[in-house]
Amino acid sequence: TDNPAKLAAGAWRLGVKSLDTKLSQRNEHLQGKDWLNADSNPDITFALKDVSDIKLSKEMQNGPKTYTVTFKGDMTINGKTKEMEIPNVTLIFIAGGPTTEKEYKGDVLAVRCKYEVKLSDFGVSNDVITTKKKVAEVIKIDQELMMATGMPEEQPAPAAAPAKDATKDAANKPTPAKPDAAKPAAPK
């Protein structure tokens, strides 16, 4: 359906061990008992209970419909559950077809939301937050989700990322290749 009011329920689940801060030691800390305790609480979840404040913001003829809504549901982090409202969620409904079938089977729902989480509401409180103040008590989440109505086993395999052209620098300007330059080793 392309009607947000008909979203009766749903949930998203994020594995704590899948979180990547780009530093392996920080990832280990984040997964540890003083933080998100991944061994006892392997997932962060949001269970949707209600959609309100529905506003159609963009509609293309025979194309996607974009809405702004408020989600209300139960957020579970570190084994603690708290009811939350997430305002200004962007929902895009895309009918399945030739433009989506390479990546998704079925109709597609794209979700984009930004919200804040107070760590102590979920039992995350330690010296790094309270005394040393190296981590904020309230963290900002920027989330994008793509969901399809087709069964998971029917979904196409993710496409490989395109290889980078080694002859271009960060500004994407061509740089001459050296004739005798050694070729990089193939990835293992």
Coordinates of C-alpha atoms in Angstrom, one line a residue:
T1 CA 0.0 0.0 0.0
D2 CA 1.1 3.6 -0.5
N3 CA -0.9 4.9 2.4
P4 CA 1.1 5.5 5.6
A5 CA -2.1 5.3 7.7
K6 CA -2.3 1.7 6.8
L7 CA 1.1 0.9 8.3
A8 CA -0.4 -1.1 11.2
A9 CA 2.9 -2.4 12.6
G10 CA 6.4 -3.1 11.7
A11 CA 9.9 -3.3 13.2
W12 CA 13.5 -2.7 12.3
R13 CA 16.4 -4.5 14.0
L14 CA 20.0 -3.4 14.0
G15 CA 22.7 -5.8 15.2
V16 CA 24.9 -4.1 17.8
K17 CA 27.9 -6.0 16.4
S18 CA 27.2 -4.5 13.0
L19 CA 27.8 -0.9 14.3
D20 CA 31.0 0.4 12.9
T21 CA 32.6 3.5 14.4
K22 CA 35.7 3.1 12.1
L23 CA 37.9 2.3 15.1
S24 CA 38.1 -1.4 16.1
Q25 CA 38.9 -0.6 19.8
R26 CA 36.0 1.8 20.0
N27 CA 33.7 -0.9 18.4
E28 CA 34.8 -3.4 21.1
H29 CA 34.0 -0.8 23.8
L30 CA 30.6 -0.1 22.3
Q31 CA 29.8 -3.8 22.3
G32 CA 31.0 -4.3 25.9
K33 CA 29.1 -4.5 29.1
D34 CA 29.6 -0.8 30.0
W35 CA 27.9 0.3 26.8
L36 CA 25.5 -1.7 24.6
N37 CA 26.3 -5.2 26.0
A38 CA 26.0 -7.0 22.7
D39 CA 26.4 -10.5 24.2
S40 CA 23.3 -10.1 26.3
N41 CA 21.4 -7.6 24.1
P42 CA 22.5 -8.3 20.5
D43 CA 20.0 -6.0 18.8
I44 CA 18.7 -2.4 18.8
T45 CA 15.0 -2.5 17.7
F46 CA 12.2 -0.2 17.0
A47 CA 8.7 -1.7 17.0
L48 CA 6.2 0.6 15.2
K49 CA 2.8 1.0 16.9
D50 CA 1.3 4.1 15.2
V51 CA 1.8 6.5 12.3
S52 CA 0.4 10.1 12.7
D53 CA 0.8 13.6 11.4
I54 CA 0.6 12.3 7.8
K55 CA 1.3 14.9 5.1
L56 CA 1.7 14.1 1.4
S57 CA 4.8 16.2 0.4
K58 CA 5.4 15.0 -3.2
E59 CA 3.6 12.9 -5.7
M60 CA 4.8 12.1 -9.2
Q61 CA 2.3 11.0 -11.8
N62 CA 2.6 7.2 -12.0
G63 CA 5.6 7.4 -9.7
P64 CA 6.6 7.5 -6.1
K65 CA 4.7 9.2 -3.3
T66 CA 6.6 11.0 -0.5
Y67 CA 5.1 11.6 2.9
T68 CA 6.2 13.2 6.1
V69 CA 4.9 11.4 9.2
T70 CA 5.5 10.8 12.9
F71 CA 6.3 7.3 14.0
K72 CA 5.3 6.2 17.5
G73 CA 6.7 2.9 18.9
D74 CA 8.9 1.1 21.3
M75 CA 12.7 1.5 21.0
T76 CA 14.8 -1.2 22.7
I77 CA 18.5 -0.5 23.4
N78 CA 20.7 -2.4 25.9
G79 CA 17.7 -4.6 26.9
K80 CA 15.7 -1.5 28.0
T81 CA 12.5 -0.5 26.1
K82 CA 11.1 3.0 26.0
E83 CA 8.2 4.4 24.0
M84 CA 9.4 7.0 21.5
E85 CA 8.0 9.4 19.0
I86 CA 10.1 10.1 15.9
P87 CA 8.8 13.2 14.1
N88 CA 9.5 14.3 10.5
V89 CA 10.0 10.8 9.2
T90 CA 10.2 10.8 5.4
L91 CA 8.4 7.8 3.7
I92 CA 8.7 7.1 0.0
F93 CA 6.5 4.5 -1.5
I94 CA 7.7 3.1 -4.9
A95 CA 5.7 0.5 -6.8
G96 CA 7.8 -2.5 -7.8
G97 CA 8.6 -2.7 -11.5
P98 CA 11.4 -2.2 -14.0
T99 CA 13.1 0.6 -12.2
T100 CA 13.4 -1.3 -8.9
E101 CA 13.6 -5.0 -9.8
K102 CA 17.4 -5.1 -10.1
E103 CA 17.7 -4.3 -6.4
Y104 CA 14.3 -5.2 -4.9
K105 CA 11.5 -7.7 -5.5
G106 CA 8.0 -6.2 -4.8
D107 CA 7.0 -2.7 -3.8
V108 CA 9.6 -0.6 -2.0
L109 CA 9.3 1.6 1.1
A110 CA 12.2 4.0 1.8
V111 CA 12.3 5.4 5.3
R112 CA 14.5 8.4 6.4
C113 CA 14.6 9.7 9.9
K114 CA 16.7 11.7 12.3
Y115 CA 16.2 11.5 16.0
E116 CA 18.0 11.7 19.4
V117 CA 18.5 9.1 22.0
K118 CA 19.3 9.8 25.6
L119 CA 21.7 6.9 26.6
S120 CA 20.8 6.9 30.3
D121 CA 17.1 6.2 29.3
F122 CA 18.4 2.8 28.1
G123 CA 20.7 2.0 31.0
V124 CA 23.9 3.2 29.4
S125 CA 25.8 5.3 31.9
N126 CA 29.4 5.2 32.7
D127 CA 32.4 7.3 33.6
V128 CA 33.2 8.2 30.0
I129 CA 29.8 9.9 29.8
T130 CA 29.2 11.3 33.3
T131 CA 32.6 12.3 34.6
K132 CA 35.1 12.5 31.7
K133 CA 32.3 13.7 29.3
K134 CA 34.0 12.3 26.2
V135 CA 30.7 10.9 24.9
A136 CA 27.5 13.0 24.9
E137 CA 24.6 11.8 27.0
V138 CA 22.3 12.4 24.0
I139 CA 23.3 11.0 20.7
K140 CA 21.9 11.9 17.3
I141 CA 20.8 9.1 14.9
D142 CA 20.5 9.6 11.2
Q143 CA 18.9 6.5 9.7
E144 CA 17.9 5.3 6.2
L145 CA 16.1 2.1 5.6
M146 CA 15.0 0.4 2.3
M147 CA 12.3 -2.3 2.6
A148 CA 10.6 -4.4 0.0
T149 CA 7.4 -6.5 0.1
G150 CA 9.0 -9.5 -1.5
M151 CA 10.2 -12.3 0.7
P152 CA 13.9 -12.1 1.8
E153 CA 14.9 -15.2 -0.1
E154 CA 13.5 -13.7 -3.3
Q155 CA 15.6 -10.5 -3.1
P156 CA 18.5 -10.1 -5.5
A157 CA 22.0 -10.3 -4.2
P158 CA 23.5 -6.9 -3.5
A159 CA 25.5 -5.5 -6.4
A160 CA 29.3 -5.2 -5.9
A161 CA 30.6 -1.7 -5.4
P162 CA 32.2 -0.3 -8.5
A163 CA 36.0 -0.5 -8.6
K164 CA 37.8 2.8 -8.1
D165 CA 39.9 4.1 -10.9
A166 CA 43.5 4.2 -9.6
T167 CA 44.4 6.9 -12.1
K168 CA 42.2 9.5 -10.6
D169 CA 42.9 11.5 -7.4
A170 CA 40.5 12.6 -4.7
A171 CA 39.3 15.6 -6.7
N172 CA 38.3 13.1 -9.5
K173 CA 40.8 14.7 -11.9
P174 CA 42.8 12.4 -14.2
T175 CA 46.4 11.9 -13.2
P176 CA 48.9 10.3 -15.5
A177 CA 49.8 6.7 -14.8
K178 CA 53.5 6.0 -14.5
P179 CA 54.5 3.5 -17.2
D180 CA 56.6 1.3 -14.8
A181 CA 54.3 1.6 -11.8
A182 CA 53.7 -1.7 -10.0
K183 CA 50.2 -3.0 -10.2
P184 CA 48.4 -3.2 -6.9
A185 CA 47.9 -6.7 -5.5
A186 CA 44.5 -8.2 -6.0
P187 CA 42.3 -8.1 -2.9
K188 CA 42.2 -11.3 -0.9

